PDB file of C-alpha atoms and ligand atoms in Angstrom:
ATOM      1  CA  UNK C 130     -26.647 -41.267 -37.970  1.00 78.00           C
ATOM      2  CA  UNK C 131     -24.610 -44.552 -37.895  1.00 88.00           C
ATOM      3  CA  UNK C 132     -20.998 -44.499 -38.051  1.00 91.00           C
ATOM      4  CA  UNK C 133     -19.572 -46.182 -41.985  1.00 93.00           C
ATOM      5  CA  UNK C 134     -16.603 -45.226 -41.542  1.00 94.00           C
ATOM      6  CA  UNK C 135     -13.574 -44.043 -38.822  1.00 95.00           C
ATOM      7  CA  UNK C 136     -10.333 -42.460 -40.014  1.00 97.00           C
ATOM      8  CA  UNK C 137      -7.992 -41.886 -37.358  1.00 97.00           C
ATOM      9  CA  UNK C 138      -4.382 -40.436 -37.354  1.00 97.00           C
ATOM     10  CA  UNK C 139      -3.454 -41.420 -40.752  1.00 97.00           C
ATOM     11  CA  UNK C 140      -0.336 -40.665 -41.937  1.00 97.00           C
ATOM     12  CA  UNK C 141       1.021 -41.491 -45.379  1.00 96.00           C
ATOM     13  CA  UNK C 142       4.454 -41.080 -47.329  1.00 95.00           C
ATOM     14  CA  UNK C 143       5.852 -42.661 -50.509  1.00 95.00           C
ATOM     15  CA  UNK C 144       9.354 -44.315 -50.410  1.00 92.00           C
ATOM     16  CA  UNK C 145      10.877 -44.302 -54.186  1.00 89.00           C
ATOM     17  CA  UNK C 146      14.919 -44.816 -55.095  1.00 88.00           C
ATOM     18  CA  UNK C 147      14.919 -40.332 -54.939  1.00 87.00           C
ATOM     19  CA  UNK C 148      13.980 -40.462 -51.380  1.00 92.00           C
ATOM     20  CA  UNK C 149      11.078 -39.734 -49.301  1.00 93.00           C
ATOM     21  CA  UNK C 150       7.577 -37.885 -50.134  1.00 92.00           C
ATOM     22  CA  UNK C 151       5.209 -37.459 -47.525  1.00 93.00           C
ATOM     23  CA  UNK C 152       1.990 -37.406 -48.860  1.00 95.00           C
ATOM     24  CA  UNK C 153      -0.556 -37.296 -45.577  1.00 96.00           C
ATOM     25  CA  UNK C 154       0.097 -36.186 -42.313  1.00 94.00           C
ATOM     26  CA  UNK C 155      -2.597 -36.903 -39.523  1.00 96.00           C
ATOM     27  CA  UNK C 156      -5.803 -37.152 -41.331  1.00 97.00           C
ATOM     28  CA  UNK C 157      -8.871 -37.191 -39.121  1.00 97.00           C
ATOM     29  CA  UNK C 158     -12.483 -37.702 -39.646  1.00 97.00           C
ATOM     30  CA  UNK C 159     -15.511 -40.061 -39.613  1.00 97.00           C
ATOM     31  CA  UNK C 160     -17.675 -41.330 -42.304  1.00 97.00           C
ATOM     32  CA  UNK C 161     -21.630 -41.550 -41.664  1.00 96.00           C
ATOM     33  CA  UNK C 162     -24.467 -43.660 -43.512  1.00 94.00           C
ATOM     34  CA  UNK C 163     -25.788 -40.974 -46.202  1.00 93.00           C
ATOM     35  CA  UNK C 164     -22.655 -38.280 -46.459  1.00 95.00           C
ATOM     36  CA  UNK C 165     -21.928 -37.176 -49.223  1.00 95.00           C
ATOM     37  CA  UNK C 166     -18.399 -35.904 -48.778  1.00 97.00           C
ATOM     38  CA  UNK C 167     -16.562 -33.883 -51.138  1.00 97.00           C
ATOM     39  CA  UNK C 168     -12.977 -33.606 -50.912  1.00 97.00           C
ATOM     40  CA  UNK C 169     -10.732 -30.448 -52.553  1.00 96.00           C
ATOM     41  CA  UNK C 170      -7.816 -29.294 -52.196  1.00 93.00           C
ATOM     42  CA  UNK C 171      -4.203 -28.459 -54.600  1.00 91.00           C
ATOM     43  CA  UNK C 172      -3.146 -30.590 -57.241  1.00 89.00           C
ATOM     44  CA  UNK C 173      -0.686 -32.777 -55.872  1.00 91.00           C
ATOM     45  CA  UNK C 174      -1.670 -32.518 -51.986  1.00 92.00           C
ATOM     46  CA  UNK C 175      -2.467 -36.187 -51.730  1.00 94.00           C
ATOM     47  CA  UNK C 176      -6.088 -36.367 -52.647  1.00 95.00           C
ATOM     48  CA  UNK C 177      -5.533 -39.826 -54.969  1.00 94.00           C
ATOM     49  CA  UNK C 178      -3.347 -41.679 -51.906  1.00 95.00           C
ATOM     50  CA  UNK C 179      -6.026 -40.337 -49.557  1.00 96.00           C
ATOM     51  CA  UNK C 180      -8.865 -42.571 -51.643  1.00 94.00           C
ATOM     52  CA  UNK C 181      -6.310 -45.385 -51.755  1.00 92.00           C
ATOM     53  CA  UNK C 182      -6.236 -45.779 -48.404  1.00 93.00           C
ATOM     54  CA  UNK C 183     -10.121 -45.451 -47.774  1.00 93.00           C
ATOM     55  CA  UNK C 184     -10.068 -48.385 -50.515  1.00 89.00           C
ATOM     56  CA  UNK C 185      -7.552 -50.513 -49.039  1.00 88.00           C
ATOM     57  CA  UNK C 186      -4.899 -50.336 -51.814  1.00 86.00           C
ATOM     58  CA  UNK C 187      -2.178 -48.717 -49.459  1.00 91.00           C
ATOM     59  CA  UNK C 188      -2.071 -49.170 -45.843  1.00 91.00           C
ATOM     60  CA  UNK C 189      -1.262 -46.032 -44.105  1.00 94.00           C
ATOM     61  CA  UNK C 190       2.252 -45.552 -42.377  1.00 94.00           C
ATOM     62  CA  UNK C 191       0.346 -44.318 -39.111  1.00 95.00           C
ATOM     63  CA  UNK C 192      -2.900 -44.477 -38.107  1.00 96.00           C
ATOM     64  CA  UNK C 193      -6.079 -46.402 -39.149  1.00 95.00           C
ATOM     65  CA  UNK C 194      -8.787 -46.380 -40.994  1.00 95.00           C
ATOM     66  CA  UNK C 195     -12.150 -48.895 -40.057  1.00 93.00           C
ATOM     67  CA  UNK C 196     -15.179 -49.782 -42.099  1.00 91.00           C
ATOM     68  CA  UNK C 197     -18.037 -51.142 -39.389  1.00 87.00           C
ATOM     69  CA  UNK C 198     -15.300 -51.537 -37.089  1.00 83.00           C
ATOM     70  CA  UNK C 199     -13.269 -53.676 -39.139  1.00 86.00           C
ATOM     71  CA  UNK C 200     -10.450 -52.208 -40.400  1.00 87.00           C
ATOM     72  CA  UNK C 201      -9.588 -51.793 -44.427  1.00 85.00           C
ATOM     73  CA  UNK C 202      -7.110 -54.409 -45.242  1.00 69.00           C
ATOM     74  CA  UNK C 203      -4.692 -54.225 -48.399  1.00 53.00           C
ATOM     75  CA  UNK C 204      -6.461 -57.208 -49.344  1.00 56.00           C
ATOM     76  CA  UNK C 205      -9.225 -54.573 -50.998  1.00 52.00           C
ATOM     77  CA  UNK C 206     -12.165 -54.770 -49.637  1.00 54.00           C
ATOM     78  CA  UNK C 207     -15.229 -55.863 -51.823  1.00 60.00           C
ATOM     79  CA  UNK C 208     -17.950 -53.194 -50.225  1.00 82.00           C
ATOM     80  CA  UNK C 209     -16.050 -50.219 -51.353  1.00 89.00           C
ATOM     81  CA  UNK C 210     -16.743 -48.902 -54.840  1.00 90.00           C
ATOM     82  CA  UNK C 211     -13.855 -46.723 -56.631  1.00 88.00           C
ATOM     83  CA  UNK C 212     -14.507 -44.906 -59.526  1.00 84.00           C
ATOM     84  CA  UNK C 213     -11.828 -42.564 -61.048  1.00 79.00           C
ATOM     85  CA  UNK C 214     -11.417 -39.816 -63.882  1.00 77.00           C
ATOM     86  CA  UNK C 215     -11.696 -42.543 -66.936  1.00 80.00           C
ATOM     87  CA  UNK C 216     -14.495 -45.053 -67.330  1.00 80.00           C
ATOM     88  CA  UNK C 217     -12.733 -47.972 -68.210  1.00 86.00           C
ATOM     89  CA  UNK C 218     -15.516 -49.128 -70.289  1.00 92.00           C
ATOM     90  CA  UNK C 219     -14.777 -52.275 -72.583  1.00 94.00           C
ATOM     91  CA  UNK C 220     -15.015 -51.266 -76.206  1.00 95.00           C
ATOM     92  CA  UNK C 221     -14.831 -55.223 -76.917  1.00 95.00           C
ATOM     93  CA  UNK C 222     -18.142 -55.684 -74.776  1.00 96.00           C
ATOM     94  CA  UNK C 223     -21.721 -53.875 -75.304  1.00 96.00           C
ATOM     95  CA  UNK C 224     -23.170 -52.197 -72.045  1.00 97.00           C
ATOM     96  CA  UNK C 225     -24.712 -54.683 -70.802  1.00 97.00           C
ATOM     97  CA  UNK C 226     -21.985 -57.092 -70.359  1.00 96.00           C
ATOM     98  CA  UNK C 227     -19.518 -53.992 -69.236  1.00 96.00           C
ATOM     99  CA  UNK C 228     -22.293 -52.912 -66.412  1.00 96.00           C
ATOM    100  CA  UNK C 229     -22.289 -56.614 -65.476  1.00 96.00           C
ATOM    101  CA  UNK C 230     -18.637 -56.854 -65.755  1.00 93.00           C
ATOM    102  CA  UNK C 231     -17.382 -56.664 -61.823  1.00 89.00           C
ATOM    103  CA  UNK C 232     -20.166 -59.263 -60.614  1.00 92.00           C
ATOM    104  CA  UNK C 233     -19.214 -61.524 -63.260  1.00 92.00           C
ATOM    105  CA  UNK C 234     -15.437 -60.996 -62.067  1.00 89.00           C
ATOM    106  CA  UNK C 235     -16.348 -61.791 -58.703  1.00 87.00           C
ATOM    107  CA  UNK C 236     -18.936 -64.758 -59.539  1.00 90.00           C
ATOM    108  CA  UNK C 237     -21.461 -63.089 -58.161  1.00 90.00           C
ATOM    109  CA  UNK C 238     -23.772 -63.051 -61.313  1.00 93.00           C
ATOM    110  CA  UNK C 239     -27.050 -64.326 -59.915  1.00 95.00           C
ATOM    111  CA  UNK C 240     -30.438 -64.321 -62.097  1.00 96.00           C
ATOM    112  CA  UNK C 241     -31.244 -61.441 -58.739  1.00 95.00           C
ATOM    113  CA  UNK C 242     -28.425 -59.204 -59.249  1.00 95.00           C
ATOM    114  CA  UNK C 243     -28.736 -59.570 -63.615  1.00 96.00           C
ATOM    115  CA  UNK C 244     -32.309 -58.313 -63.155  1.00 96.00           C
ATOM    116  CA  UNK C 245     -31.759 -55.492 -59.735  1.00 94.00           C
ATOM    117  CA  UNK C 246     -28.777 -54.068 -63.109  1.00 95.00           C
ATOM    118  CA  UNK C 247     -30.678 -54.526 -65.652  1.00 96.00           C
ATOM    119  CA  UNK C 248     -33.586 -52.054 -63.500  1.00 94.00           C
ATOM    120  CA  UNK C 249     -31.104 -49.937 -63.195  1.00 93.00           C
ATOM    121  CA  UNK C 250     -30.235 -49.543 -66.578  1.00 94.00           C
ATOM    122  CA  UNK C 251     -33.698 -49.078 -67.309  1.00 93.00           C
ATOM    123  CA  UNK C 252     -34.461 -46.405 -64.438  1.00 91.00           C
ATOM    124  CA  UNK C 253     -31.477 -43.941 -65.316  1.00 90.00           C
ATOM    125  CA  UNK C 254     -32.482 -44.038 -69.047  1.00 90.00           C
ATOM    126  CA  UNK C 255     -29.711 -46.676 -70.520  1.00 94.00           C
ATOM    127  CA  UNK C 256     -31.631 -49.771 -71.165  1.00 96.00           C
ATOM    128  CA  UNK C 257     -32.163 -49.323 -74.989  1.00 96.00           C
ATOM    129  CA  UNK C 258     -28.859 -48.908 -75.378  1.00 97.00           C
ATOM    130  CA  UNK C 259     -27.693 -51.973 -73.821  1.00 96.00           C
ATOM    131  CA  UNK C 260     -26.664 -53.651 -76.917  1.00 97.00           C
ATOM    132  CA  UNK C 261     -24.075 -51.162 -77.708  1.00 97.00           C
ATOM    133  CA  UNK C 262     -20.563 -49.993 -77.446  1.00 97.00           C
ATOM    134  CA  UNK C 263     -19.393 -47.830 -75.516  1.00 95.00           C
ATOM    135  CA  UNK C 264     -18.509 -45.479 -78.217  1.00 95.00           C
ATOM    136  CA  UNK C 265     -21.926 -45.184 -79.187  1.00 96.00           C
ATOM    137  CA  UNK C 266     -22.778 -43.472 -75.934  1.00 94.00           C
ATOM    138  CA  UNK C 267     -22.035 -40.006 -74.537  1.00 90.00           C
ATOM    139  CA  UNK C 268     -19.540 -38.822 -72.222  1.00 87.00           C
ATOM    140  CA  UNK C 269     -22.446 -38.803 -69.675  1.00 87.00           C
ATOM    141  CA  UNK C 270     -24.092 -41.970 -71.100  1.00 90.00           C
ATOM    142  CA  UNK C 271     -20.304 -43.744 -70.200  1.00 91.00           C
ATOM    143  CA  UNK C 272     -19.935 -42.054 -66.595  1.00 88.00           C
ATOM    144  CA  UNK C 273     -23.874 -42.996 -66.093  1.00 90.00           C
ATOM    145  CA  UNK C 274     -23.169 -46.592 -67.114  1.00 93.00           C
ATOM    146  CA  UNK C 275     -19.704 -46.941 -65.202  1.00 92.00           C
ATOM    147  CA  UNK C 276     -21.411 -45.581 -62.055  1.00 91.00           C
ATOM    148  CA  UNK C 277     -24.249 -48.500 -62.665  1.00 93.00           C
ATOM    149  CA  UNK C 278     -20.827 -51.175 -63.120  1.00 93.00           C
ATOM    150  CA  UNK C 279     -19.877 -49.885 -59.488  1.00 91.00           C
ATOM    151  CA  UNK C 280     -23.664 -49.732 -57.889  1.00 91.00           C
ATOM    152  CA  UNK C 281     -23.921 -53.378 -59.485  1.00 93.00           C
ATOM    153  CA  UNK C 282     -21.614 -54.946 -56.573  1.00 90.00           C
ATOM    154  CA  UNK C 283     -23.655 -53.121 -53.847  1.00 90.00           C
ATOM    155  CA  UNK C 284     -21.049 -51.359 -52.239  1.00 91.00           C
ATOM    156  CA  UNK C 285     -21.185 -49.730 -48.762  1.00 88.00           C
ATOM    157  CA  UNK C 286     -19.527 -46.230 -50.008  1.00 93.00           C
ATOM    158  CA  UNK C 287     -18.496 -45.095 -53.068  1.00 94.00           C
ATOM    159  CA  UNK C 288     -15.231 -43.647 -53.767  1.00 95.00           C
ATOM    160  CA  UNK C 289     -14.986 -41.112 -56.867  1.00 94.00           C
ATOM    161  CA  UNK C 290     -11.477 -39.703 -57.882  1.00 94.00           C
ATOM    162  CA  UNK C 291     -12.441 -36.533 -60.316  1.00 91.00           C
ATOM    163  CA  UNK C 292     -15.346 -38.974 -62.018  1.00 86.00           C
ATOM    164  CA  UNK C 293     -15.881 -36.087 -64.193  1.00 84.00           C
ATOM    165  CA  UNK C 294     -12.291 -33.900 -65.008  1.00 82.00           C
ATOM    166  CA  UNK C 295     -12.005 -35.337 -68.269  1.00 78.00           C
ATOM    167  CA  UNK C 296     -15.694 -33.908 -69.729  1.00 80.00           C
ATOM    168  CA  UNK C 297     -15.711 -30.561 -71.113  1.00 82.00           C
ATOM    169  CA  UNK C 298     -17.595 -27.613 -68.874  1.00 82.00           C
ATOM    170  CA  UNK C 299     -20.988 -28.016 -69.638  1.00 81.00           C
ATOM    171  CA  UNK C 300     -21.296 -32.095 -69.779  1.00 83.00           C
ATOM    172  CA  UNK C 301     -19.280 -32.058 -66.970  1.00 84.00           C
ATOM    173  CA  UNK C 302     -21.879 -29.745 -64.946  1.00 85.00           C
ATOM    174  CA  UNK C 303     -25.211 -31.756 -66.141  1.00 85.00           C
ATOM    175  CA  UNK C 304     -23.271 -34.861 -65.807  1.00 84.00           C
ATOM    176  CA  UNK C 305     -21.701 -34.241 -61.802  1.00 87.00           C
ATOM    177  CA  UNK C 306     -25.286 -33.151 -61.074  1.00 87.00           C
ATOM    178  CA  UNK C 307     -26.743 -36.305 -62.558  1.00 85.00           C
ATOM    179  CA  UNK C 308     -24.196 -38.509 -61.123  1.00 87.00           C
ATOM    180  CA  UNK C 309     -25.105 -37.018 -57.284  1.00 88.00           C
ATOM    181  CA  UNK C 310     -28.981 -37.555 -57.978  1.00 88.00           C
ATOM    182  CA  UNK C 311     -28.600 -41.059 -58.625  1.00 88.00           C
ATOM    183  CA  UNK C 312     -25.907 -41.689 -56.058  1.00 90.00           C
ATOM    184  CA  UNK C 313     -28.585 -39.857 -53.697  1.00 89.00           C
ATOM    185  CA  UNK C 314     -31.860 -41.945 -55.092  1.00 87.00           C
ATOM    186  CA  UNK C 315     -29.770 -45.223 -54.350  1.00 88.00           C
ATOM    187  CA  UNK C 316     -28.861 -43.981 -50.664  1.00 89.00           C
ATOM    188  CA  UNK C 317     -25.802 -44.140 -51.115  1.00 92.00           C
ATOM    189  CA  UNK C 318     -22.590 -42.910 -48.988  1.00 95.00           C
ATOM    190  CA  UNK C 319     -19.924 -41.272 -50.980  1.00 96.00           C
ATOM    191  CA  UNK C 320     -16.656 -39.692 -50.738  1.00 97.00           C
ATOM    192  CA  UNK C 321     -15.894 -37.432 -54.153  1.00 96.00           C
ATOM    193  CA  UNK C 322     -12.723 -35.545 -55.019  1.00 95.00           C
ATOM    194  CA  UNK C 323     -12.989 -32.978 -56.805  1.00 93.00           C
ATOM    195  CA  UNK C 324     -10.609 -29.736 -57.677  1.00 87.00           C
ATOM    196  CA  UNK C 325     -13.894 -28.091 -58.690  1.00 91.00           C
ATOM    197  CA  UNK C 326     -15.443 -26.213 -55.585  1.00 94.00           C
ATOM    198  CA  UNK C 327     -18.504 -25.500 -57.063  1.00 93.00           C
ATOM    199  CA  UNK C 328     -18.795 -29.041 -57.966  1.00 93.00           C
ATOM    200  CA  UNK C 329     -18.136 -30.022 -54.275  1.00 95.00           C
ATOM    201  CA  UNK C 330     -21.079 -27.296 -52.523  1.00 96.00           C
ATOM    202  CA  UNK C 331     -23.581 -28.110 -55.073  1.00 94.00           C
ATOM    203  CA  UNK C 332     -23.126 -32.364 -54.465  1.00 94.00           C
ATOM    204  CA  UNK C 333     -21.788 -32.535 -50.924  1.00 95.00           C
ATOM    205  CA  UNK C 334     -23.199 -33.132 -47.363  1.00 95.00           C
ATOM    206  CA  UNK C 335     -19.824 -31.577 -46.232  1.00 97.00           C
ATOM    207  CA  UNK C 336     -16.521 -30.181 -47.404  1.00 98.00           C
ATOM    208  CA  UNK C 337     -12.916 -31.426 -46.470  1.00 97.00           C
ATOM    209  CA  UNK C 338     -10.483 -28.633 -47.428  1.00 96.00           C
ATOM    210  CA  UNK C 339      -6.664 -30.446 -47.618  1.00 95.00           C
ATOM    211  CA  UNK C 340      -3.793 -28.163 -47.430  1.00 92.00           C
ATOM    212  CA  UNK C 341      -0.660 -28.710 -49.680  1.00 89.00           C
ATOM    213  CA  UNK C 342       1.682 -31.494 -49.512  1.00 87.00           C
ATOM    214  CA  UNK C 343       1.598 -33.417 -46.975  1.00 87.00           C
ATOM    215  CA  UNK C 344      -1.854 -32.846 -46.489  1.00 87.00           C
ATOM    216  CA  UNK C 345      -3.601 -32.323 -43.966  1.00 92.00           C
ATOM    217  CA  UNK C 346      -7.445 -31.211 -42.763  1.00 96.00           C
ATOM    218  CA  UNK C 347      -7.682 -27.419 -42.930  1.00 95.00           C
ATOM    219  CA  UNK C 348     -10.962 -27.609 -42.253  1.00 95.00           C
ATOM    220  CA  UNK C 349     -14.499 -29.928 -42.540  1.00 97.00           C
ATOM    221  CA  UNK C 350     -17.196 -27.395 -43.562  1.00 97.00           C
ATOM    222  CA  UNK C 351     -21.129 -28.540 -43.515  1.00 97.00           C
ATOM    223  CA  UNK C 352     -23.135 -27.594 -46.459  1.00 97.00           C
ATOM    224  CA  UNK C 353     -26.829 -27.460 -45.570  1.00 95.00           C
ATOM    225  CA  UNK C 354     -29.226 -26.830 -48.287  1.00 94.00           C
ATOM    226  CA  UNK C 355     -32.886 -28.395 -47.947  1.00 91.00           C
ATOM    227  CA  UNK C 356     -33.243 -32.325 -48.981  1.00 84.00           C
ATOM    228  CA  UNK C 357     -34.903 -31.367 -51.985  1.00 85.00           C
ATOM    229  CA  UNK C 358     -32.856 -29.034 -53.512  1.00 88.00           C
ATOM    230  CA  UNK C 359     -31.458 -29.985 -56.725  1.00 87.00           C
ATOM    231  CA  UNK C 360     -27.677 -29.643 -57.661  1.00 88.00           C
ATOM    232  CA  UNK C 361     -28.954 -27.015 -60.077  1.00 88.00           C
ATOM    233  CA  UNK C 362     -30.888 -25.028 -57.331  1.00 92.00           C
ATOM    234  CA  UNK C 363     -28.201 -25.221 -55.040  1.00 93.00           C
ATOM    235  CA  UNK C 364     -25.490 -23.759 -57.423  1.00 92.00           C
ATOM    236  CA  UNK C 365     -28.308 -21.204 -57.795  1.00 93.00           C
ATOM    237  CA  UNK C 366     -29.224 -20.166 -54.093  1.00 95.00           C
ATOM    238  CA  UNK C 367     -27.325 -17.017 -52.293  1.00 94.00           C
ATOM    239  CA  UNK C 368     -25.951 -19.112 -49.499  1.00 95.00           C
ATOM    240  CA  UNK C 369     -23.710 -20.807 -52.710  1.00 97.00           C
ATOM    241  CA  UNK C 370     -21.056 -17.791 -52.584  1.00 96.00           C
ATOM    242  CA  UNK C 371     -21.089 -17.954 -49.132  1.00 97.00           C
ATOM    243  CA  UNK C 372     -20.023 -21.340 -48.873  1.00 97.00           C
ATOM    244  CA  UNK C 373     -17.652 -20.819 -51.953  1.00 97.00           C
ATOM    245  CA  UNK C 374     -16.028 -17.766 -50.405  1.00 97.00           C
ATOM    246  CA  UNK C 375     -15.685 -19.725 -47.117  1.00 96.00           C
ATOM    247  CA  UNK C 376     -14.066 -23.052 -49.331  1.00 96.00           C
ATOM    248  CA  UNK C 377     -11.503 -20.322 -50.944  1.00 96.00           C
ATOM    249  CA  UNK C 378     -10.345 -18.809 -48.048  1.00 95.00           C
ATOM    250  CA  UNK C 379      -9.567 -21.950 -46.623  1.00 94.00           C
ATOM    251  CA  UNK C 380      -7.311 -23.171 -49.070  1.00 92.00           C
ATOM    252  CA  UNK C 381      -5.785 -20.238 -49.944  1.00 90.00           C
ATOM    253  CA  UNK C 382      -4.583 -19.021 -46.244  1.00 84.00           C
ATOM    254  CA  UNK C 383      -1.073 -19.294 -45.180  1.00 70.00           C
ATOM    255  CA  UNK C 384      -0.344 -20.235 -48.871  1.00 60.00           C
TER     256      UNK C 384
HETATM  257  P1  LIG A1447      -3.555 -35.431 -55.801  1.00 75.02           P
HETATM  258  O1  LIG A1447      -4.485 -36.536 -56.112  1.00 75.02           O
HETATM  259  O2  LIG A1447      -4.020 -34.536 -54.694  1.00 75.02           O
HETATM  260  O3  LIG A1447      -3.206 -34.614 -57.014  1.00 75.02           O
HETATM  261  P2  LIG A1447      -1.667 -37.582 -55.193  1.00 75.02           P
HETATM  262  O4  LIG A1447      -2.283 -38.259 -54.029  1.00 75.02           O
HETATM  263  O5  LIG A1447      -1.821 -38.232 -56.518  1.00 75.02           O
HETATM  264  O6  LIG A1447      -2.178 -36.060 -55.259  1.00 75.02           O
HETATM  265  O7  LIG A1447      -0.117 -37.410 -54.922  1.00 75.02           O
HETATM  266  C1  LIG A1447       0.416 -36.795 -53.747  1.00 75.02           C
HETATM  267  C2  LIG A1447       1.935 -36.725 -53.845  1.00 75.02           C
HETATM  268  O8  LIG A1447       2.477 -38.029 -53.808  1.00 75.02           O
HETATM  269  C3  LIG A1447       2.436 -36.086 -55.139  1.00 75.02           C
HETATM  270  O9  LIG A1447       3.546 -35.294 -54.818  1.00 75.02           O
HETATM  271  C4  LIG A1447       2.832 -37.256 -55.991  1.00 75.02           C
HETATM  272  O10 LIG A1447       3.885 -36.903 -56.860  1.00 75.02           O
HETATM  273  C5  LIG A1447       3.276 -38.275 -54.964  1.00 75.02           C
HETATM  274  N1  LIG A1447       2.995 -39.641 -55.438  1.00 75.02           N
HETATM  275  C6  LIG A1447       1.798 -40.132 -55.832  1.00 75.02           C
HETATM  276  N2  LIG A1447       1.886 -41.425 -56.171  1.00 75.02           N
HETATM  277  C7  LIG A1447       3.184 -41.781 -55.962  1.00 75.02           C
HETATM  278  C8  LIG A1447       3.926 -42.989 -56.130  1.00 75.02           C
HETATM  279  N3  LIG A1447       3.329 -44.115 -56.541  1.00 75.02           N
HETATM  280  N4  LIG A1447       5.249 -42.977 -55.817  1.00 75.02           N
HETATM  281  C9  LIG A1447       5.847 -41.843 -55.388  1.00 75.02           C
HETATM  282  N5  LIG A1447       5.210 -40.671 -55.208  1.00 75.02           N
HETATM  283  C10 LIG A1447       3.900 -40.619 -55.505  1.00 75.02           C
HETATM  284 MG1  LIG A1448      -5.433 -37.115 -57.908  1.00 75.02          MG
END
């Protein structure tokens, strides 16, 4: 499969009036066109920096990191999509104009891209509610509808920072699951970090396992399940524990 994206050596530490913290020490991996990586490991290891730097909002101390061969300035670059642990929905604006928000930001608001949102509104069940707030809509509505914000702009990969740590248990299950179907129908390639290893088998193409701070790559672990199985199925099929007990192990040895 083609090669999206190419992280080399990276190395990362943050520089604050109490001294050093290293955050990242020699990160390695590559990115392809359809992953669907899933990222875990401790609180505080350096997950959050890690998705920074695939965004372009720090540079990293050593190393590199290339989209298509061109390497992710601090500039930000406009194919990467971020989405983190709050929506950031607009109470002021109906759903509509929030989904339509970032093209509008970037003047890229074309009759073609209204109508390709407004489809999409419509196809993952949130046109009729395009007229109101945010508040109106539930926890899963507002994820759905600030994942359709971030598709809006077309972006080459998407970047989620525990999209789904502030819904309870059970929204947070039908809502990860419905999340990775329509990042999946779209073709997209994503990059998710999650604490939540049953969250990361039952969405991902493959699991990084960071050790603590300053992390690094314990280990890259592929998660095969058939095309067509369902988050639900796969959290469901014996092989699940398997990978789980495999994912645990990991991050707990030498700890
Ligand atoms: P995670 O997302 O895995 O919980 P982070 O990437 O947010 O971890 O943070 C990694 C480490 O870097 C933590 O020890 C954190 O305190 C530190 N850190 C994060 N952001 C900053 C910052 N802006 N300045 C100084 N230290 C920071
Ligand atoms: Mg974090």
């Amino acid at each position: 499969m083609e090669q999206l994206m190419d992280i080399s050596h990276v190395s990362y530490s943050y520089h604050t009036m109490q001294g050093e913290t290293p955050a990242l020490s020699n990160i390695n991996f590559t990115v392809h066109k359809g992953d669907f990586l899933a990222i875990v490991g401790p609180s505080g290891c350096g997950k959050s920096t890690l998705l920074s730097l695939l965004a372009g909002l720090l540079e990293p101390e050593r190393g590199s990191i290339f989209l298509y061969g061109q390497k992710v300035s601090q500039k930000g670059n406009r194919t990467i999509g971020y989405m983190l642990q709050h929506d950031h929905l607009f109470e002021w604006r109906t759903v509509e104009k929030n989904v339509l928000l970032g093209l509008e930001i970037q003047k890229k608001l074309t009759p073609e891209r209204k109508e390709d949102v407004l489809g999409m509104l419509k196809t993952y069940g949130l046109y009729k509610f395009k007229d109101a707030r945010p508040s109106q809509l539930s926890g899963g509505m507002r994820q759905r509808a600030a994942l359709i914000r971030t598709l809006a702009l077309k972006p080459e990969i998407l970047l989620l920072d525990e999209p789904f740590s502030a819904l309870d248990y059970q929204t947070r299950l039908t809502v990860g699951d419905d999340i990775g179907s329509i990042i999946k129908k779209e073709g997209k390639t994503a990059i998710l970090v999650t604490h939540d290893l049953s969250e990361a088998i039952s969405l991902g193409t493959q699991v990084i396992v960071l050790g603590k701070r300053p992390a690094g790559i314990k280990a890259i672990i592929p998660i095969q399940f058939p095309e067509s199985a369902s988050a639900l199925e796969r959290r469901n099929s014996p092989e699940f524990k398997d990978y789980f007990n495999k994912i645990w192990k990991e991050l707990n040895e030498n700890e």
